[in-house]
Coordinates of C-alpha atoms and ligand atoms in Angstrom, one line a residue:
M1 CA -0.9 22.2 -37.7
S2 CA 0.3 24.4 -34.8
S3 CA 2.8 24.9 -32.4
L4 CA 1.2 23.9 -29.3
R5 CA 2.2 20.5 -27.7
R6 CA -0.3 18.2 -27.3
T7 CA -2.4 17.6 -24.7
E8 CA -3.4 14.1 -22.8
I9 CA -7.3 13.4 -22.8
A10 CA -6.4 12.6 -19.2
S11 CA -5.2 15.4 -18.3
L12 CA -7.6 17.5 -20.2
L13 CA -10.8 15.9 -18.8
K14 CA -9.1 16.2 -15.3
E15 CA -7.9 19.7 -15.8
A16 CA -8.6 22.4 -18.2
T17 CA -8.9 26.2 -18.7
I18 CA -11.8 27.2 -20.5
N19 CA -11.2 29.1 -23.7
E20 CA -7.7 27.8 -24.1
D21 CA -6.7 26.2 -27.3
V22 CA -5.4 22.7 -27.2
L23 CA -3.8 20.1 -29.5
I24 CA -5.5 17.0 -28.8
K25 CA -4.8 13.2 -30.7
G26 CA -6.2 10.1 -31.1
W27 CA -8.9 7.3 -32.4
V28 CA -12.2 8.1 -33.2
R29 CA -14.9 6.1 -30.8
A30 CA -17.6 7.8 -32.3
F31 CA -19.0 10.6 -35.0
R32 CA -22.5 11.4 -34.6
A33 CA -24.5 13.3 -36.7
N34 CA -21.5 15.0 -38.2
R35 CA -21.3 16.9 -35.2
F36 CA -19.8 15.4 -32.6
I37 CA -16.7 13.1 -32.1
A38 CA -16.0 11.0 -29.4
L39 CA -11.7 10.8 -29.1
N40 CA -10.0 8.5 -27.1
D41 CA -6.2 8.4 -27.0
G42 CA -5.7 5.4 -24.4
S43 CA -4.3 7.8 -21.6
S44 CA -8.0 7.4 -20.0
F45 CA -11.3 5.5 -19.9
G46 CA -13.0 8.4 -20.7
N47 CA -13.2 10.2 -24.4
V48 CA -13.6 13.6 -24.7
Q49 CA -16.0 15.1 -27.2
V50 CA -14.9 17.2 -29.8
V51 CA -17.6 19.0 -31.2
V52 CA -17.4 20.2 -34.9
D53 CA -19.1 22.9 -37.3
F54 CA -19.7 21.0 -40.5
E55 CA -19.9 24.3 -42.2
N56 CA -16.4 25.3 -41.4
F57 CA -14.8 22.1 -42.8
D58 CA -14.4 20.6 -46.1
E59 CA -16.9 17.8 -46.9
D60 CA -14.1 15.6 -48.1
L61 CA -12.2 15.8 -45.0
L62 CA -15.6 15.4 -43.0
K63 CA -15.5 12.1 -44.9
E64 CA -12.7 10.5 -43.9
I65 CA -13.5 10.9 -40.0
S66 CA -15.3 7.7 -39.0
F67 CA -14.9 4.9 -36.5
H68 CA -11.2 4.4 -36.0
S69 CA -9.6 6.6 -37.8
C70 CA -6.8 8.4 -36.3
I71 CA -7.2 12.2 -36.5
E72 CA -5.6 15.3 -34.7
V73 CA -7.6 18.2 -33.7
L74 CA -7.1 22.3 -32.9
G75 CA -9.7 23.2 -31.0
T76 CA -10.6 25.4 -27.8
V77 CA -11.9 24.2 -25.0
V78 CA -15.3 25.0 -23.7
E79 CA -17.5 24.0 -20.9
S80 CA -19.9 20.8 -21.6
Q81 CA -23.4 20.9 -22.6
G82 CA -23.9 17.5 -21.7
A83 CA -23.8 15.5 -18.9
G84 CA -20.7 13.2 -17.4
Q85 CA -17.9 15.7 -18.4
K86 CA -17.1 18.7 -17.7
Y87 CA -15.2 19.9 -20.9
E88 CA -15.3 19.5 -24.7
V89 CA -13.0 20.9 -27.5
V90 CA -14.7 23.1 -30.3
A91 CA -12.4 22.1 -33.4
K92 CA -11.0 25.0 -35.2
E93 CA -8.8 22.6 -37.1
I94 CA -8.7 18.9 -37.6
K95 CA -6.2 16.6 -39.5
V96 CA -6.6 13.3 -40.2
L97 CA -3.2 11.1 -39.5
G98 CA -5.0 7.8 -40.5
A99 CA -8.2 6.9 -42.2
S100 CA -10.0 3.8 -41.4
N101 CA -12.2 2.1 -43.9
P102 CA -15.2 1.2 -42.1
D103 CA -16.8 -1.1 -44.6
E104 CA -14.0 -3.8 -44.8
Y105 CA -15.3 -5.2 -41.8
S106 CA -18.4 -4.0 -41.6
L107 CA -17.3 -2.5 -38.4
Q108 CA -20.2 -0.5 -36.4
P109 CA -19.2 1.2 -33.2
K110 CA -21.3 -1.2 -31.7
K111 CA -20.9 -4.2 -29.1
Q112 CA -18.7 -7.1 -30.9
T113 CA -18.1 -10.5 -29.5
L114 CA -15.2 -11.3 -27.9
E115 CA -14.2 -14.2 -30.3
F116 CA -14.4 -11.7 -33.4
L117 CA -12.4 -9.2 -31.4
R118 CA -9.6 -11.8 -30.6
E119 CA -8.9 -12.2 -34.7
K120 CA -8.9 -8.1 -35.1
A121 CA -5.9 -7.0 -32.6
H122 CA -5.4 -3.6 -33.8
F123 CA -9.6 -3.0 -33.2
R124 CA -9.7 -5.4 -29.6
M125 CA -7.3 -3.1 -27.6
R126 CA -9.5 0.3 -28.8
T127 CA -12.7 -1.2 -27.3
N128 CA -13.9 0.0 -24.0
T129 CA -13.6 -3.4 -22.7
F130 CA -10.1 -4.2 -23.7
S131 CA -8.5 -0.5 -22.6
A132 CA -10.3 -1.5 -19.5
V133 CA -8.3 -4.5 -18.9
F134 CA -5.2 -3.9 -20.0
R135 CA -4.9 -0.6 -18.0
I136 CA -5.7 -3.1 -15.0
R137 CA -3.2 -5.5 -16.5
H138 CA -0.4 -3.3 -16.5
A139 CA -1.6 -1.9 -12.9
I140 CA -1.2 -5.4 -11.1
A141 CA 2.0 -5.7 -12.8
Y142 CA 3.3 -2.8 -11.2
A143 CA 1.3 -3.0 -7.9
L144 CA 3.4 -6.3 -7.8
H145 CA 6.6 -5.1 -8.0
K146 CA 5.6 -2.1 -5.3
F147 CA 4.5 -5.1 -2.9
Y148 CA 7.3 -7.0 -3.1
H149 CA 10.2 -4.2 -3.7
D150 CA 8.7 -2.5 -0.5
R151 CA 9.0 -5.7 1.5
G152 CA 12.9 -5.8 0.8
Y153 CA 12.2 -9.0 -2.1
Y154 CA 14.8 -8.8 -4.9
Y155 CA 13.4 -9.5 -8.3
M156 CA 15.1 -12.4 -9.8
H157 CA 15.2 -12.9 -13.4
T158 CA 15.3 -16.6 -13.6
P159 CA 16.1 -18.1 -17.4
I160 CA 13.5 -18.7 -20.2
I161 CA 15.5 -21.5 -21.7
T162 CA 16.5 -24.4 -19.5
G163 CA 17.2 -28.2 -19.1
S164 CA 15.1 -28.5 -16.5
D165 CA 11.5 -29.7 -16.4
A166 CA 10.4 -27.9 -12.7
E167 CA 7.3 -29.9 -12.4
G168 CA 8.2 -33.0 -13.5
A169 CA 5.1 -33.3 -15.5
G170 CA 6.6 -33.5 -18.9
E171 CA 4.6 -30.8 -20.6
M172 CA 7.5 -28.7 -22.5
F173 CA 8.2 -27.0 -25.6
H174 CA 11.2 -28.2 -26.9
V175 CA 13.8 -25.6 -27.7
T176 CA 16.5 -26.9 -30.6
T177 CA 18.5 -25.3 -33.5
F178 CA 17.9 -28.9 -35.4
S179 CA 15.6 -29.0 -38.4
P180 CA 13.1 -31.7 -37.4
D181 CA 13.9 -33.9 -40.5
N182 CA 17.5 -34.1 -40.7
A183 CA 18.8 -34.1 -36.7
P184 CA 22.2 -35.5 -36.2
R185 CA 21.6 -38.7 -34.4
T186 CA 23.8 -41.0 -32.2
E187 CA 24.9 -45.0 -32.9
D188 CA 21.0 -46.1 -31.3
G189 CA 19.3 -43.8 -33.6
E190 CA 18.4 -41.1 -30.8
V191 CA 18.3 -37.5 -31.6
D192 CA 22.0 -36.4 -30.7
Y193 CA 21.3 -33.5 -28.4
K194 CA 25.2 -33.0 -27.4
K195 CA 25.6 -31.6 -31.0
D196 CA 22.5 -29.0 -30.5
F197 CA 23.3 -25.1 -29.6
F198 CA 23.8 -25.9 -26.0
G199 CA 24.9 -29.5 -25.8
K200 CA 21.9 -30.8 -24.5
Q201 CA 18.4 -30.9 -24.5
T202 CA 16.6 -28.0 -23.4
N203 CA 13.0 -26.1 -23.2
L204 CA 11.2 -23.2 -22.4
T205 CA 10.8 -23.1 -18.5
V206 CA 7.5 -24.1 -17.1
S207 CA 8.7 -22.1 -13.9
G208 CA 11.4 -20.6 -12.3
Q209 CA 11.0 -21.8 -8.8
L210 CA 14.1 -23.9 -8.8
Q211 CA 16.1 -21.1 -9.7
A212 CA 14.7 -18.9 -7.2
E213 CA 15.5 -21.4 -4.6
I214 CA 19.3 -21.0 -5.1
A215 CA 18.6 -17.1 -4.9
A216 CA 16.7 -17.3 -2.0
L217 CA 19.1 -18.7 0.1
A218 CA 21.4 -16.2 -1.1
L219 CA 19.4 -13.4 -1.1
G220 CA 16.8 -14.3 1.6
K221 CA 13.4 -12.8 -0.4
V222 CA 13.1 -12.9 -4.0
Y223 CA 10.7 -12.9 -6.4
T224 CA 10.6 -14.0 -10.6
F225 CA 8.1 -12.3 -12.2
G226 CA 8.5 -13.3 -16.2
P227 CA 6.6 -15.6 -19.2
T228 CA 6.3 -19.7 -18.5
F229 CA 5.3 -22.0 -21.0
R230 CA 3.4 -25.0 -20.9
A231 CA 2.3 -27.5 -23.6
E232 CA -0.6 -28.9 -22.0
N233 CA -3.2 -29.8 -24.4
S234 CA -6.2 -28.0 -22.2
N235 CA -8.8 -26.1 -24.2
T236 CA -10.1 -24.1 -21.2
T237 CA -11.1 -20.8 -20.1
R238 CA -8.4 -20.9 -17.5
H239 CA -5.5 -22.5 -19.6
L240 CA -2.9 -20.9 -21.6
A241 CA 0.2 -22.5 -23.3
E242 CA 2.4 -19.2 -22.9
F243 CA 1.2 -17.1 -19.0
W244 CA 3.2 -14.8 -16.6
M245 CA 3.9 -16.2 -13.3
I246 CA 4.9 -14.5 -10.0
E247 CA 7.0 -16.5 -7.8
P248 CA 7.9 -15.1 -4.3
E249 CA 10.4 -17.4 -2.4
V250 CA 11.0 -16.9 1.2
A251 CA 14.7 -18.6 3.1
F252 CA 13.1 -19.1 6.9
N253 CA 9.3 -19.4 5.6
D254 CA 7.8 -22.4 6.5
I255 CA 4.2 -23.5 5.3
N256 CA 1.6 -21.0 7.5
D257 CA 4.2 -17.9 6.7
N258 CA 3.6 -19.3 2.9
M259 CA 0.0 -19.0 3.2
D260 CA 0.5 -15.6 5.3
L261 CA 1.8 -14.3 2.7
A262 CA -0.3 -15.3 -0.4
E263 CA -3.0 -14.0 1.2
D264 CA -1.6 -10.5 2.2
F265 CA -0.2 -10.4 -1.5
S266 CA -3.5 -11.6 -3.2
K267 CA -5.3 -8.4 -1.1
Y268 CA -2.7 -6.1 -2.0
L269 CA -3.2 -6.3 -5.6
I270 CA -6.7 -6.1 -5.3
N271 CA -6.6 -3.1 -3.1
F272 CA -4.4 -1.6 -5.8
I273 CA -7.0 -1.8 -8.2
L274 CA -10.1 -1.0 -6.2
D275 CA -8.1 2.4 -5.1
N276 CA -6.7 3.5 -8.2
Y277 CA -8.9 2.3 -11.3
P278 CA -12.3 3.0 -10.1
E279 CA -13.9 3.9 -13.1
D280 CA -12.5 0.9 -15.3
L281 CA -13.7 -1.5 -12.8
A282 CA -17.3 0.1 -12.9
F283 CA -17.5 0.3 -16.7
L284 CA -16.3 -4.1 -16.4
E285 CA -19.3 -4.3 -13.4
K286 CA -21.6 -2.8 -15.8
R287 CA -20.8 -4.7 -18.8
I288 CA -20.8 -8.2 -16.7
L289 CA -24.3 -7.1 -15.5
D290 CA -25.6 -6.2 -19.4
M291 CA -24.5 -9.3 -20.2
E292 CA -26.4 -11.2 -17.3
K293 CA -29.6 -10.1 -18.3
Q294 CA -29.8 -12.9 -20.7
M295 CA -28.4 -15.3 -19.0
P296 CA -30.5 -18.0 -16.7
K297 CA -30.3 -16.8 -12.8
E298 CA -27.8 -19.7 -12.2
Q299 CA -25.3 -18.5 -14.6
R300 CA -24.9 -15.1 -13.0
R301 CA -22.5 -14.2 -10.4
P302 CA -23.4 -14.2 -6.6
M303 CA -22.3 -10.7 -6.5
P304 CA -21.6 -7.6 -9.0
L305 CA -17.4 -7.5 -9.3
I306 CA -16.7 -4.4 -7.0
E307 CA -18.7 -6.2 -4.5
T308 CA -17.1 -9.5 -4.6
L309 CA -13.5 -7.9 -4.7
R310 CA -14.0 -5.7 -1.5
F311 CA -15.6 -9.0 0.1
V312 CA -12.5 -10.7 -0.7
V313 CA -10.3 -8.3 0.5
D314 CA -12.3 -7.7 3.9
N315 CA -12.4 -11.1 5.1
E316 CA -9.9 -13.7 5.9
F317 CA -9.1 -16.8 3.2
E318 CA -10.3 -19.9 4.6
R319 CA -7.6 -22.3 5.6
I320 CA -8.6 -26.5 5.4
T321 CA -6.5 -29.3 4.8
Y322 CA -6.9 -31.3 1.7
T323 CA -8.2 -34.2 4.1
D324 CA -11.1 -31.6 5.5
A325 CA -11.9 -31.0 2.0
I326 CA -12.3 -34.5 1.3
N327 CA -14.7 -35.3 4.0
L328 CA -16.4 -31.6 3.2
L329 CA -17.2 -33.1 -0.5
R330 CA -18.2 -36.1 0.6
N331 CA -20.8 -35.2 2.9
S332 CA -22.1 -32.5 0.2
K333 CA -25.7 -32.1 -1.3
P334 CA -24.0 -32.7 -5.0
Y335 CA -22.0 -35.8 -4.0
K336 CA -24.5 -37.4 -2.3
K337 CA -26.9 -36.7 -5.1
G338 CA -24.5 -37.8 -7.8
K339 CA -23.9 -34.4 -9.2
F340 CA -20.1 -34.7 -9.5
E341 CA -18.7 -35.5 -12.7
Y342 CA -15.8 -37.1 -11.0
D343 CA -15.4 -38.7 -8.1
V344 CA -13.9 -37.3 -4.9
E345 CA -12.0 -40.2 -3.1
W346 CA -9.0 -39.3 -0.7
G347 CA -5.3 -39.4 -2.6
V348 CA -7.0 -38.3 -6.0
D349 CA -6.6 -34.4 -7.3
L350 CA -9.4 -31.9 -6.5
Q351 CA -11.3 -31.5 -9.9
S352 CA -12.6 -27.7 -10.8
E353 CA -15.8 -28.6 -10.0
H354 CA -15.0 -29.6 -6.3
E355 CA -12.9 -26.4 -6.0
R356 CA -15.6 -24.5 -7.0
W357 CA -17.9 -26.1 -4.6
L358 CA -15.7 -25.5 -1.7
V359 CA -15.1 -21.9 -3.1
E360 CA -18.7 -20.6 -4.3
K361 CA -21.2 -22.9 -2.2
K362 CA -19.0 -23.8 1.3
F363 CA -17.1 -21.3 2.0
K364 CA -18.0 -18.3 -0.2
K365 CA -14.5 -16.9 -0.1
P366 CA -11.2 -17.6 -1.4
V367 CA -10.0 -21.1 0.3
I368 CA -6.2 -22.0 1.1
V369 CA -6.3 -26.1 0.8
V370 CA -3.0 -27.5 2.2
D371 CA -1.6 -30.8 2.9
Y372 CA -1.9 -33.1 -0.1
P373 CA -1.5 -36.2 -0.9
K374 CA 2.2 -36.7 -2.0
D375 CA 1.4 -38.5 -5.1
I376 CA -0.3 -35.7 -6.9
K377 CA 2.0 -33.1 -6.1
A378 CA 5.8 -32.4 -7.6
F379 CA 8.7 -33.9 -6.1
Y380 CA 10.3 -31.0 -4.2
M381 CA 7.2 -30.9 -1.9
R382 CA 8.6 -31.1 1.7
Q383 CA 7.0 -34.0 3.1
N384 CA 5.1 -33.8 6.4
D385 CA 5.4 -36.6 9.6
D386 CA 1.9 -38.6 8.2
E387 CA 4.4 -39.7 5.1
K388 CA 1.8 -39.6 3.2
T389 CA 1.2 -35.7 2.6
V390 CA 3.3 -32.9 1.9
A391 CA 3.4 -29.4 2.8
A392 CA 1.6 -28.1 -0.3
M393 CA -1.0 -25.3 -0.8
D394 CA -3.6 -24.5 -3.2
V395 CA -5.3 -20.9 -2.9
L396 CA -8.6 -20.9 -5.0
F397 CA -11.0 -18.2 -6.1
P398 CA -14.4 -17.6 -6.7
G399 CA -15.4 -18.1 -10.8
I400 CA -12.1 -19.3 -11.3
G401 CA -10.8 -22.2 -8.9
E402 CA -6.2 -22.5 -8.2
V403 CA -5.0 -19.0 -8.6
I404 CA -2.0 -19.8 -7.0
G405 CA -0.4 -22.9 -5.6
G406 CA 3.3 -23.1 -3.6
S407 CA 4.6 -25.4 -1.0
Q408 CA 7.0 -25.4 1.6
R409 CA 10.6 -27.3 0.0
E410 CA 11.8 -30.5 1.0
E411 CA 15.1 -29.0 2.5
R412 CA 16.3 -32.1 3.9
H413 CA 18.8 -33.9 1.0
D414 CA 18.2 -37.5 1.9
L415 CA 14.6 -37.2 1.9
L416 CA 14.8 -35.4 -1.2
V417 CA 16.7 -37.6 -3.3
K418 CA 14.7 -40.8 -2.1
R419 CA 11.2 -38.9 -3.3
M420 CA 13.1 -38.4 -6.8
Q421 CA 14.2 -41.5 -7.3
E422 CA 10.6 -42.8 -6.3
M423 CA 9.1 -40.2 -9.0
D424 CA 11.8 -40.8 -11.8
V425 CA 13.4 -37.6 -11.6
P426 CA 16.6 -37.3 -13.2
E427 CA 18.9 -36.5 -10.1
E428 CA 22.1 -35.9 -12.6
E429 CA 20.2 -33.2 -14.2
L430 CA 19.1 -31.4 -10.9
S431 CA 22.5 -32.5 -9.2
W432 CA 23.2 -27.9 -8.8
Y433 CA 19.2 -28.1 -7.0
L434 CA 20.4 -30.9 -4.6
D435 CA 23.8 -29.3 -3.9
L436 CA 21.7 -26.5 -2.5
R437 CA 20.6 -28.7 0.5
K438 CA 24.6 -30.1 0.6
F439 CA 25.7 -26.4 1.3
G440 CA 23.9 -24.5 4.4
G441 CA 20.7 -25.6 3.2
C442 CA 17.4 -24.3 5.4
P443 CA 14.0 -24.4 5.7
H444 CA 12.3 -22.2 2.7
A445 CA 8.7 -21.8 0.6
G446 CA 7.3 -20.3 -1.7
F447 CA 4.5 -20.3 -4.4
G448 CA 3.3 -19.3 -7.9
M449 CA 0.7 -17.3 -8.6
G450 CA -0.7 -17.0 -12.5
F451 CA -0.7 -13.8 -13.7
E452 CA -3.6 -13.9 -16.1
R453 CA -6.0 -16.0 -13.4
M454 CA -5.6 -12.8 -11.2
V455 CA -5.9 -10.7 -14.0
L456 CA -9.4 -12.8 -14.6
F457 CA -10.5 -12.5 -11.1
I458 CA -9.9 -8.8 -10.7
T459 CA -11.3 -7.7 -14.2
G460 CA -14.5 -10.0 -13.8
M461 CA -13.7 -11.2 -17.9
S462 CA -14.6 -15.3 -18.5
N463 CA -11.8 -16.2 -21.0
I464 CA -8.3 -16.4 -19.9
R465 CA -7.3 -15.5 -23.6
D466 CA -9.1 -11.9 -22.9
V467 CA -6.7 -10.3 -20.4
I468 CA -3.6 -11.6 -22.4
P469 CA -2.8 -8.9 -25.1
F470 CA -1.9 -12.4 -27.8
P471 CA -2.8 -15.1 -26.2
R472 CA -1.0 -18.7 -27.3
T473 CA -3.5 -21.8 -26.6
P474 CA -3.6 -24.9 -28.5
G475 CA -4.2 -24.5 -32.6
N476 CA -3.6 -20.5 -32.3
A477 CA -0.3 -18.1 -32.2
E478 CA -1.8 -15.5 -33.9
F479 CA -0.1 -11.8 -34.3
Ligands
4AD501 O1 0.3 -24.8 -9.5 P1 1.9 -24.2 -10.5 O2 2.0 -25.2 -11.5 O3 2.8 -24.2 -9.3 C1 4.3 -24.0 -10.1 O4 4.7 -24.2 -11.3 C2 5.3 -23.7 -9.1 N1 6.7 -24.1 -9.2 C3 5.2 -22.1 -8.2 C4 6.0 -22.4 -6.8 O5 5.8 -23.0 -6.2 N2 7.1 -21.5 -7.1 O6 1.5 -22.9 -11.2 C5 1.1 -21.8 -10.7 C6 0.2 -21.0 -10.7 C7 -1.7 -21.7 -10.8 O7 -1.7 -22.1 -9.9 C8 -1.8 -21.1 -11.7 O8 -2.5 -19.8 -11.2 C9 -0.9 -21.0 -12.9 O9 0.3 -20.9 -12.3 N3 -1.2 -21.6 -14.3 C10 -1.7 -21.1 -15.2 N4 -2.1 -20.1 -15.8 C11 -2.4 -20.2 -17.4 N5 -2.4 -20.9 -17.8 C12 -1.7 -22.3 -17.7 N6 -1.7 -23.1 -18.5 C13 -1.3 -22.3 -16.5 N7 -0.9 -23.4 -15.7 C14 -0.6 -23.0 -14.3
MG502 MG1 -1.1 -26.2 -9.4

């Protein structure tokens, strides 16, 4: 078409020279009155308007330009007549790179449901909503590396295939090369994993924590960021079978340092998006406000999205013990009126309705709950002197509930062994983890932040499936 180099739409919208020729490429977001094309190449939230004087173009060519088709335009930059943009491009030459058949799914440039779009991955990412979500998802991933790198942490890659169950919850996807029908068996009729690829039973990791602990007791401060897999049959708006987790682990940190880190880190991520993605956030906020017009008042957000984010970074997180949380809940109005579905009792895990009451009704900001009963938490958490609780913490966010779970780790070899025996955690499999306590162990702590839950909070989306490009959930592994 022309020897010009392509200009990205983001840079064109920011700065262009009037009367200069540019070459742009992108997907058609709308083609109005056979005259105005809204073109987007993913580089920015905004589209550039391409003006087509239809008398200058072949009719067959114009017919091929429709919603979702991909085109290349050579044109001249002019000052925009319309509001909201500085420049537009008057087309001199247009080439269709990829036509699109708008009839196939009776696709119209109008709002589609998020559920419909989940099944049509190629349209989904081109919508305003999802391109905003995925730009922000990218930026959070970038910001987390920056946060830790700037503070002297090392990014540690922990294994995806492992022989251990870090959480001891048995929610694992097994990894094997055996075929289910004719796996070799031992004399007792059990599957003989000694003959399997790794010579033992393996699974996809549920957490990189145990390996990160080894790294922390060598490099001091480390973090992992990788995919995590849980075969829990939870069909909720907050659970995925494949999700990403960020796990910092720090030698010499105690539970209070751990809470400070979790709070600083969360605020850093939110601030980074507030500072760098105001357009995407404003779009997502408006989208929610439009949607809420059809909702009853009590289902609407208490504050618009951006205000919520500012509120969270401007206020200290509330910190309370599990025991205090139970007392507050038992004295709450919904408890007394029998409005909670699940009972509130010391020793029983908080349900999401309880977490949301604490965060949304009682404190109206993120809440860190510490010192949970040891029987509802993992074996590796440090036992407190009361012998009933462990130095565990959950960070609860408005609208979501738990976004971070962490603890100070049990560094005392004998107490850890005892706890593993009580909880039926196989010692032989975790001998390497126990060894860490035998050769220069030290107090240390860390946590795991659910990456998608954080993206969910920052984008204000309501279903976790809508903040990951290709969601995996029970009954669904499409694409
Ligand atoms: O609380 P969890 O299970 O903690 C751990 O795995 C620890 N080993 C972390 C550590 O201390 N290094 O998981 C951590 C976070 C949760 O708070 C939640 O945000 C997220 O991971 N998460 C999930 N996110 C999406 N889908 C799921 N099924 C999730 N399960 C946990
Ligand atoms: Mg947890």
